[in-house]
Short mmCIF file of C-alpha atoms in Angstrom, two decimals:
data_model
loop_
_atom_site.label_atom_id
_atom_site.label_comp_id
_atom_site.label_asym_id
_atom_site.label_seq_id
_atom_site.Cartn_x
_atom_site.Cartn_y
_atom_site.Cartn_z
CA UNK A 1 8.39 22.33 -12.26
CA UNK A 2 5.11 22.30 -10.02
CA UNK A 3 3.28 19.88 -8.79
CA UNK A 4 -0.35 20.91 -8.72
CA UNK A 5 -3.22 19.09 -6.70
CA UNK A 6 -4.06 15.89 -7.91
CA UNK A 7 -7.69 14.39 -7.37
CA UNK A 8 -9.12 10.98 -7.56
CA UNK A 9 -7.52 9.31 -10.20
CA UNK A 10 -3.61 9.56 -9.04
CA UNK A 11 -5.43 8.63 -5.61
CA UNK A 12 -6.60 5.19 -7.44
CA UNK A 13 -2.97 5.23 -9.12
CA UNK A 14 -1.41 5.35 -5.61
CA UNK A 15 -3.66 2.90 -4.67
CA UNK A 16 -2.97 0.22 -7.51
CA UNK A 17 1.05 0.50 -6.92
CA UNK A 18 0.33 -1.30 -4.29
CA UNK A 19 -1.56 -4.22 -5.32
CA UNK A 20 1.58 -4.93 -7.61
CA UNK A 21 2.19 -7.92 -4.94
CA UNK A 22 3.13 -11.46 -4.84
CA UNK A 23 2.68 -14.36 -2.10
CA UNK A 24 5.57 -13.47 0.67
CA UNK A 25 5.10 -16.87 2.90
CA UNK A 26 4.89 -15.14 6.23
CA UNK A 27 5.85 -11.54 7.91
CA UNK A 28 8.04 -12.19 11.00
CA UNK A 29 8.98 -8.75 11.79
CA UNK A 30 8.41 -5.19 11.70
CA UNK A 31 9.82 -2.51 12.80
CA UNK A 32 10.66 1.35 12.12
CA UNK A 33 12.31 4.63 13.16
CA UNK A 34 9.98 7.69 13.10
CA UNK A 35 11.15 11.39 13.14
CA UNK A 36 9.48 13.96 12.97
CA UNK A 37 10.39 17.26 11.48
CA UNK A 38 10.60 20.74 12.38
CA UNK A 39 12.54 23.57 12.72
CA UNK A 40 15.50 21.48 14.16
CA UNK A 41 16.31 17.78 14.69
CA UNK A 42 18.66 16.13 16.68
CA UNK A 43 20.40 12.87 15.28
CA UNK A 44 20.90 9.41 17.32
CA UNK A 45 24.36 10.26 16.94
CA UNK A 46 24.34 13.40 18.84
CA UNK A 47 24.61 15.96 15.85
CA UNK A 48 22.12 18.93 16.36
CA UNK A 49 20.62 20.63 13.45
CA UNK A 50 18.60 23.67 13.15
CA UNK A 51 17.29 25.92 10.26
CA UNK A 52 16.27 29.46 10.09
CA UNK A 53 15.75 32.43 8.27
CA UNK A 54 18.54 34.89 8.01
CA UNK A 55 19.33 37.71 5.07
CA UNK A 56 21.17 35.36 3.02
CA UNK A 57 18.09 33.19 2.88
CA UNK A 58 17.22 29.67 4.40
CA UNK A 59 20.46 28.63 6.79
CA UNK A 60 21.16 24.81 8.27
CA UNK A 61 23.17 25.08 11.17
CA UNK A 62 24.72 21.87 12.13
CA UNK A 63 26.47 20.84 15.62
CA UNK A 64 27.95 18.20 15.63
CA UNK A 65 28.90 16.05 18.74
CA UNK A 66 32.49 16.32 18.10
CA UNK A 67 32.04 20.13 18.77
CA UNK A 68 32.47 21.07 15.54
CA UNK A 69 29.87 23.11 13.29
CA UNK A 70 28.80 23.32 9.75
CA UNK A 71 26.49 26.01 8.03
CA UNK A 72 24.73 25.22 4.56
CA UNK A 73 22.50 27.66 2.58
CA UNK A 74 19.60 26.76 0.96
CA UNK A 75 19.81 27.80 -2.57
CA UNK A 76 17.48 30.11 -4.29
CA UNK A 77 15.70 31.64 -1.27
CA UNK A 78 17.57 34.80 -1.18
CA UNK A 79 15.18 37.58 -0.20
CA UNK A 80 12.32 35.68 -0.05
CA UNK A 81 9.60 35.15 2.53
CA UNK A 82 9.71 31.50 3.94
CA UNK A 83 7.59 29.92 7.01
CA UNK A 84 6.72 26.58 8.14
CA UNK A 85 9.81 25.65 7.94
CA UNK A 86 10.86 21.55 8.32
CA UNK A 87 14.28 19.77 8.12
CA UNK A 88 15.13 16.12 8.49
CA UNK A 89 18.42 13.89 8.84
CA UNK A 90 18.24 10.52 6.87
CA UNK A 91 20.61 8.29 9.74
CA UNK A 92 21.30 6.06 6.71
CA UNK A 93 22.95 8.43 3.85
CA UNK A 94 23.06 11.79 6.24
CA UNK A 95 21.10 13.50 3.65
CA UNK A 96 19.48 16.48 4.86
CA UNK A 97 15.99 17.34 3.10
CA UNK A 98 14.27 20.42 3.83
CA UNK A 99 10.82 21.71 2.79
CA UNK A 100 9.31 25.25 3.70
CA UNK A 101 6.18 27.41 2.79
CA UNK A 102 7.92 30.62 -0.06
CA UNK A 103 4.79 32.55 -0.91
CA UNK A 104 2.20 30.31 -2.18
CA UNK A 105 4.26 27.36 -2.93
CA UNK A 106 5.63 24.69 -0.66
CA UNK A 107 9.05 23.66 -1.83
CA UNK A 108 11.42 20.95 -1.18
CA UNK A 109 15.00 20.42 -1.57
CA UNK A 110 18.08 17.89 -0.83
CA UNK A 111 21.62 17.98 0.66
CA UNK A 112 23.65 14.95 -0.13
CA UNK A 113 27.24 14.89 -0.07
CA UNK A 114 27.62 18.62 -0.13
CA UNK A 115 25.38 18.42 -3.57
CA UNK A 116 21.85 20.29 -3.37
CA UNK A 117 19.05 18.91 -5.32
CA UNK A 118 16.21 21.93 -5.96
CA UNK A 119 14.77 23.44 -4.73
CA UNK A 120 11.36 22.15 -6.47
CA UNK A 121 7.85 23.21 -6.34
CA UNK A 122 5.81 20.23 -4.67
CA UNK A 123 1.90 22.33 -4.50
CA UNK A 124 1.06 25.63 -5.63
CA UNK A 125 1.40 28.31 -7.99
CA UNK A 126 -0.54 29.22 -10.93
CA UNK A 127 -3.54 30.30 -8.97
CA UNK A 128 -3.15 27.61 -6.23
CA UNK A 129 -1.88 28.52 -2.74
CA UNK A 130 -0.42 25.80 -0.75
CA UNK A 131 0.41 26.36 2.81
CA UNK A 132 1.16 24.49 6.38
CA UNK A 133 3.47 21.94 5.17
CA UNK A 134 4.81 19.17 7.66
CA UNK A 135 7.41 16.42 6.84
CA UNK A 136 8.32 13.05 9.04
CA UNK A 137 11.54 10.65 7.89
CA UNK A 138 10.14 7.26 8.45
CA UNK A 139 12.37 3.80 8.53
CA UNK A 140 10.17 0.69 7.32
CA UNK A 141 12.08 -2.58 7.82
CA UNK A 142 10.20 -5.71 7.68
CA UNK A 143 11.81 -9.51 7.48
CA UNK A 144 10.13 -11.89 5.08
CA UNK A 145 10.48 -15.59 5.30
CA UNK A 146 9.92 -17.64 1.70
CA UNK A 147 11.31 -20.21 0.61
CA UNK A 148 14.76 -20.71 -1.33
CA UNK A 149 15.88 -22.73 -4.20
CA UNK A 150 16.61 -25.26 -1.89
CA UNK A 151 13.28 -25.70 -0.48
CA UNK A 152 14.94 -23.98 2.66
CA UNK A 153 12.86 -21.38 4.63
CA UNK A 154 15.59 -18.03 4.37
CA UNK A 155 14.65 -14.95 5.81
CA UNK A 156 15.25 -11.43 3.77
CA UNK A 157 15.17 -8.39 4.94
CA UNK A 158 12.78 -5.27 3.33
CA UNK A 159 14.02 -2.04 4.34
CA UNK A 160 12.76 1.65 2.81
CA UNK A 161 12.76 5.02 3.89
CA UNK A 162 9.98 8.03 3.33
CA UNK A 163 9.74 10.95 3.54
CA UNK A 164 5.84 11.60 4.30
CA UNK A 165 4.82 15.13 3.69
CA UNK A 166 1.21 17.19 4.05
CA UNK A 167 -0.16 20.71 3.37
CA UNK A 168 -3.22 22.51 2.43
CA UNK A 169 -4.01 23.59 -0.87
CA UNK A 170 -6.56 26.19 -2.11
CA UNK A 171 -7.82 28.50 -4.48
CA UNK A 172 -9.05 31.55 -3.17
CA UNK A 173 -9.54 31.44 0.77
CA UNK A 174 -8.19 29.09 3.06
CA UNK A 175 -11.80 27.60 3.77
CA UNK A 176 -11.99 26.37 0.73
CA UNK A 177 -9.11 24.11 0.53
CA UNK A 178 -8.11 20.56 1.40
CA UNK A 179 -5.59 18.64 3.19
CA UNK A 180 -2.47 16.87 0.74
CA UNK A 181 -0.70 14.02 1.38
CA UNK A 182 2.68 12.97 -0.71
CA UNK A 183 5.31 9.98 0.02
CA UNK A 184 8.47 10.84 -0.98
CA UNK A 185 10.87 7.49 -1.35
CA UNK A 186 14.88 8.39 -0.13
CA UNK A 187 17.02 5.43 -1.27
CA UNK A 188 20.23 4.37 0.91
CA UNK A 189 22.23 6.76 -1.02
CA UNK A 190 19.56 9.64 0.17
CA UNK A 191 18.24 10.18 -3.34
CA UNK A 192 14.72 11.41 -2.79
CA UNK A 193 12.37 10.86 -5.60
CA UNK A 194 9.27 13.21 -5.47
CA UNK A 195 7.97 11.92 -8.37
CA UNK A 196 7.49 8.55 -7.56
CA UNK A 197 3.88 8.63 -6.23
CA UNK A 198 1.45 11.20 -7.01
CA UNK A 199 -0.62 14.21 -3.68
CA UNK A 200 -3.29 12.67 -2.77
CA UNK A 201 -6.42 15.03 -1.86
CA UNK A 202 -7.57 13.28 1.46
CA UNK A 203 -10.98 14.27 1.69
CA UNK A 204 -11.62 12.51 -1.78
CA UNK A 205 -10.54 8.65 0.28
CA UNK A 206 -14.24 8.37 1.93
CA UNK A 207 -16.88 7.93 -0.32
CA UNK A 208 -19.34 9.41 2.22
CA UNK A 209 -19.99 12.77 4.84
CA UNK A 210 -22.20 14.52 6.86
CA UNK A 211 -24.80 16.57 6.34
CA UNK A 212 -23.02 20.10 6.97
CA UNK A 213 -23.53 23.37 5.62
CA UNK A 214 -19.34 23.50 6.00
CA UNK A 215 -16.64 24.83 8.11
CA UNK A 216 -15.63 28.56 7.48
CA UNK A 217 -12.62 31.12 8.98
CA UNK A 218 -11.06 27.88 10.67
CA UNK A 219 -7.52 28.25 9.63
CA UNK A 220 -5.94 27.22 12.44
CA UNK A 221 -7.82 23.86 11.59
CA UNK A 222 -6.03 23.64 8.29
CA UNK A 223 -2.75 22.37 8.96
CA UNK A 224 -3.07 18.61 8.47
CA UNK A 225 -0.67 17.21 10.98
CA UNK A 226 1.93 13.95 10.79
CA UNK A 227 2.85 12.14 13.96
CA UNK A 228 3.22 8.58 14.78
CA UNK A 229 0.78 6.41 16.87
CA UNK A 230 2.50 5.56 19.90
CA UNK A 231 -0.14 1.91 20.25
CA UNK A 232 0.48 0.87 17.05
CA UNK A 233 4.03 2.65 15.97
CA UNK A 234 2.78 3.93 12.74
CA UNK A 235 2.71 7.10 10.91
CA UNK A 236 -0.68 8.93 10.87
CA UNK A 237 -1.73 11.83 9.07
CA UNK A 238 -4.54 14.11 10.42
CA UNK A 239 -6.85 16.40 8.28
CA UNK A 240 -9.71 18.39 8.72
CA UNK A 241 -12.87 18.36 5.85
CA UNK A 242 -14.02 21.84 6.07
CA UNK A 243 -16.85 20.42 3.31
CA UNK A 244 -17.77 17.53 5.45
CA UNK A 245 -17.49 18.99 8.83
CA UNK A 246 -15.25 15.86 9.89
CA UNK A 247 -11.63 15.26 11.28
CA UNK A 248 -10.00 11.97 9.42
CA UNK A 249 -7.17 10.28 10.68
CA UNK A 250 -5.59 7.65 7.97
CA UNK A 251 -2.30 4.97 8.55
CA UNK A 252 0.64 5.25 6.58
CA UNK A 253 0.76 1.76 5.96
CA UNK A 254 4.39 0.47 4.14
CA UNK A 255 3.40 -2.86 2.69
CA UNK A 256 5.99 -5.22 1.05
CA UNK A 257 5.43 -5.98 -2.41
CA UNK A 258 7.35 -7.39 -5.30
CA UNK A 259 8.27 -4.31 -8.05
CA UNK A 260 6.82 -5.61 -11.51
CA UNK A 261 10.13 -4.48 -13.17
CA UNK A 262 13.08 -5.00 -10.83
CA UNK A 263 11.17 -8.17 -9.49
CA UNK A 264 13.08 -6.58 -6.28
CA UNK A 265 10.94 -6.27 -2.90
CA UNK A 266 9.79 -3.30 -1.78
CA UNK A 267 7.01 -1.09 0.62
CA UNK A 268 4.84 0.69 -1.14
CA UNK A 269 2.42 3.05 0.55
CA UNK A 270 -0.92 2.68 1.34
CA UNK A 271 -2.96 4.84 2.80
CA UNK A 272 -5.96 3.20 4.93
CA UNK A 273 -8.73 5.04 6.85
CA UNK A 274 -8.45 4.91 10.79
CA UNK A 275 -11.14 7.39 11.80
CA UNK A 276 -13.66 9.96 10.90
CA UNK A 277 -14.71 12.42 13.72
CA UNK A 278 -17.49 14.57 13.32
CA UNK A 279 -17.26 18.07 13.78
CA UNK A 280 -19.25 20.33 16.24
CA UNK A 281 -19.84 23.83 14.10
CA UNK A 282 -21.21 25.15 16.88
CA UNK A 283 -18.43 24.95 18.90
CA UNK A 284 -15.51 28.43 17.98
CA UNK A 285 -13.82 26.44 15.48
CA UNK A 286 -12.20 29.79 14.18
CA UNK A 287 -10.07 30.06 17.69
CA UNK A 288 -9.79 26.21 17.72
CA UNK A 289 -6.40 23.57 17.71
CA UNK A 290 -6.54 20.47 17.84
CA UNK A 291 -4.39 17.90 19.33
CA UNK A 292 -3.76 14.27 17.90
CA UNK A 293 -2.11 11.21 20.87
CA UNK A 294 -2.51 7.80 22.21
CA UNK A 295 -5.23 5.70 20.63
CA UNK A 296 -5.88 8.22 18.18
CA UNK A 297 -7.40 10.51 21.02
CA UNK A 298 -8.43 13.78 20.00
CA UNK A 299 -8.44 17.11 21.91
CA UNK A 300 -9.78 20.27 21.05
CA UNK A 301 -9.34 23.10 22.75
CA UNK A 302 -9.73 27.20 22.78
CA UNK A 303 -9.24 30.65 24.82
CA UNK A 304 -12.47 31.55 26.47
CA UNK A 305 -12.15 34.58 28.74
CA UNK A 306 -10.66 33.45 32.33
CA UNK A 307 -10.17 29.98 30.93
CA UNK A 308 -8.95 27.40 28.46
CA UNK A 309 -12.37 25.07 26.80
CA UNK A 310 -11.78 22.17 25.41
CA UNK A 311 -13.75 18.58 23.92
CA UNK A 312 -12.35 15.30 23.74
CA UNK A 313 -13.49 13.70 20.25
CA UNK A 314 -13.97 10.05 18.67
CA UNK A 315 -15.92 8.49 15.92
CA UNK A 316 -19.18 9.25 17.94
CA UNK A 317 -19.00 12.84 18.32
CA UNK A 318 -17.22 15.25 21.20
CA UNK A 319 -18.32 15.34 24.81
CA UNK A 320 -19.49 18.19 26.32
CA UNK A 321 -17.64 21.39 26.88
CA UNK A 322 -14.77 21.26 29.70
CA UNK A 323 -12.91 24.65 30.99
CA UNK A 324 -9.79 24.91 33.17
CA UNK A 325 -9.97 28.36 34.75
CA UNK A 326 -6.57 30.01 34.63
CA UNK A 327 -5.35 32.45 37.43
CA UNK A 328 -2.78 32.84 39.70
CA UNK A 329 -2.37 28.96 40.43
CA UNK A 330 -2.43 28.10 36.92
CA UNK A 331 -0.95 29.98 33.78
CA UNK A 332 -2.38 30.01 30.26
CA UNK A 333 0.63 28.17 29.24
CA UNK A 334 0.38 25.45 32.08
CA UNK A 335 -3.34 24.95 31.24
CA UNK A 336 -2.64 24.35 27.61
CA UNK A 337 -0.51 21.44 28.82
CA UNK A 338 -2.74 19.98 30.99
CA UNK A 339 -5.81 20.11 27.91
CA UNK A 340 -2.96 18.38 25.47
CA UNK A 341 -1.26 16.09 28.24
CA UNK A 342 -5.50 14.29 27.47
CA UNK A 343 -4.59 12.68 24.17
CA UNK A 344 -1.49 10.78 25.61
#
């Protein structure tokens, strides 16, 4: 099975599952737990877990905070090459879910109760690359008031879990791909179903641009990136348009709605716009990364020869060029801290 990039119409599709709604009275409260993948991830409970490569293929290594340890192998990566490699811990089931970059592909696959599930192809393959994928386990729970049978106000809880995933896709050279976003819903019992909602091609939300003759050799640039807004608490996902020469930032927004079959409640995914940045070309782009904070606050930055440049960036453009001069006061390292400690 592979899932190949999908263009406007399964963005419309992902749109319309979530005007599948009926009248909820009033929404008292929100809330949500937000973790974001990498290489390892430490529980609530204390349990460490890390993934790497070793000759045997993809290896979890759990510690747990009783002091004892676990090892699981991924299956079916056995001599392979694998990068970008994320792993998450669902707190509810204890599912693990793991995607990676294997070749061209980006594949996903499932632990649950010492059962693996893939892996799967999510993007790539036959004459697609797909590449830079990132993964966040996100907690929706919301409490609806409506009224009962009784004509009583009750209060019910709405409660989901995602997996939100991103990567680049393209055909021939990195420049001329696009960022990918996919929700992936993980019931209680940490069944993940990656066929519920259809990749979205981000730069294909806006209806509009820039005039822009287009970014080229900017792959750093191409690795849309997941975090959560610390203002408002939601998930984000940033992505470059090399085409448009802009940097959009859309909400993950989990609204509750009423499924059409189950008549059960539910959040289904929206995605809505929260920014589009315009993009210097002139500035080195090709030696460029960018980092996403507080407020949305952009900050891109590069090596220049005794120093580290940067920008700050919002919906009216970047300012103008900044350097912090490294030497023996200040390292490379501690001046890269400094230029990302801006977007907090």
């Amino acid at each position: 099975y592979k899932r190949q990039p999908h263009h406007r119409g399964e963005l419309e599709r992902l749109i319309m599952r979530g005007l599948k709604t009926a009248l909820i009275a009033a929404v008292m409260v929100a809330v949500a737990a937000f973790a974001a993948a990498g290489d390892m991830t430490l529980t609530r409970h204390g349990d460490l877990y890390r993934i790497a490569a070793a000759d045997d293929g993809l290896v979890i290594t759990a510690t747990l905070a009783d002091d004892t340890t676990a090892e699981y192998l991924v299956p079916g990566t056995a001599g392979t090459a694998t990068s970008a490699l994320n792993l998450a811990v669902d707190p509810i089931s204890n599912g693990i879910f793991v995607i990676w970059q294997q070749d061209d592909t980006v594949k996903f696959a499932s632990l649950v109760e010492d059962t693996w599930s893939g892996p799967m192809d999510l993007a790539g393959g036959d004459g697609f690359h797909a590449a830079n994928p990132q993964m966040v386990l996100f907690r929706a729970v919301d409490i609806v008031e409506e009224e009962g049978d009784d004509e009583e106000i009750v209060e019910i809880e709405v409660a989901s879990t995602f997996l939100h995933v991103s990567w680049w896709s393209y055909t021939e050279t990195i420049g001329d791909g696009d960022a990918y976003y996919l929700p992936i819903p993980v019931t209680d019992e940490g069944i993940a179903d990656a066929d519920a909602y259809d990749a979205v091609m981000l730069s294909e939300i806006l209806p509009y641009g820039i005039p822009c003759e287009g970014i080229e050799d900017a792959a750093a640039l191409a690795t849309p990136k997941l975090f959560s807004d610390p203002q408002s608490g939601f998930p984000h996902v940033f992505a470059s348009d090399f085409k448009e020469c802009l940097f959009n930032i859309f909400q993950i927004g989990h609204d509750v709605s009423i499924d059409p079959e189950t008549e059960r409640r539910r959040h289904t995914i929206i995605l809505r716009h929260g920014s589009a940045i315009p993009v210097n070309t002139d500035l080195p782009l090709d030696a460029s990364m960018v980092e996403v904070g507080h407020g949305l606050k952009l900050v891109m930055y590069w090596d220049a020869e005794n120093s580290v440049d940067y920008v700050t960036l919002d919906d009216e453009g970047s300012s103008d060029v900044m350097s912090l001069p490294i030497g023996e006061d200040l390292s490379h390292e501690q001046a890269v801290e400094l230029v990302e400690s801006l977007a907090q």
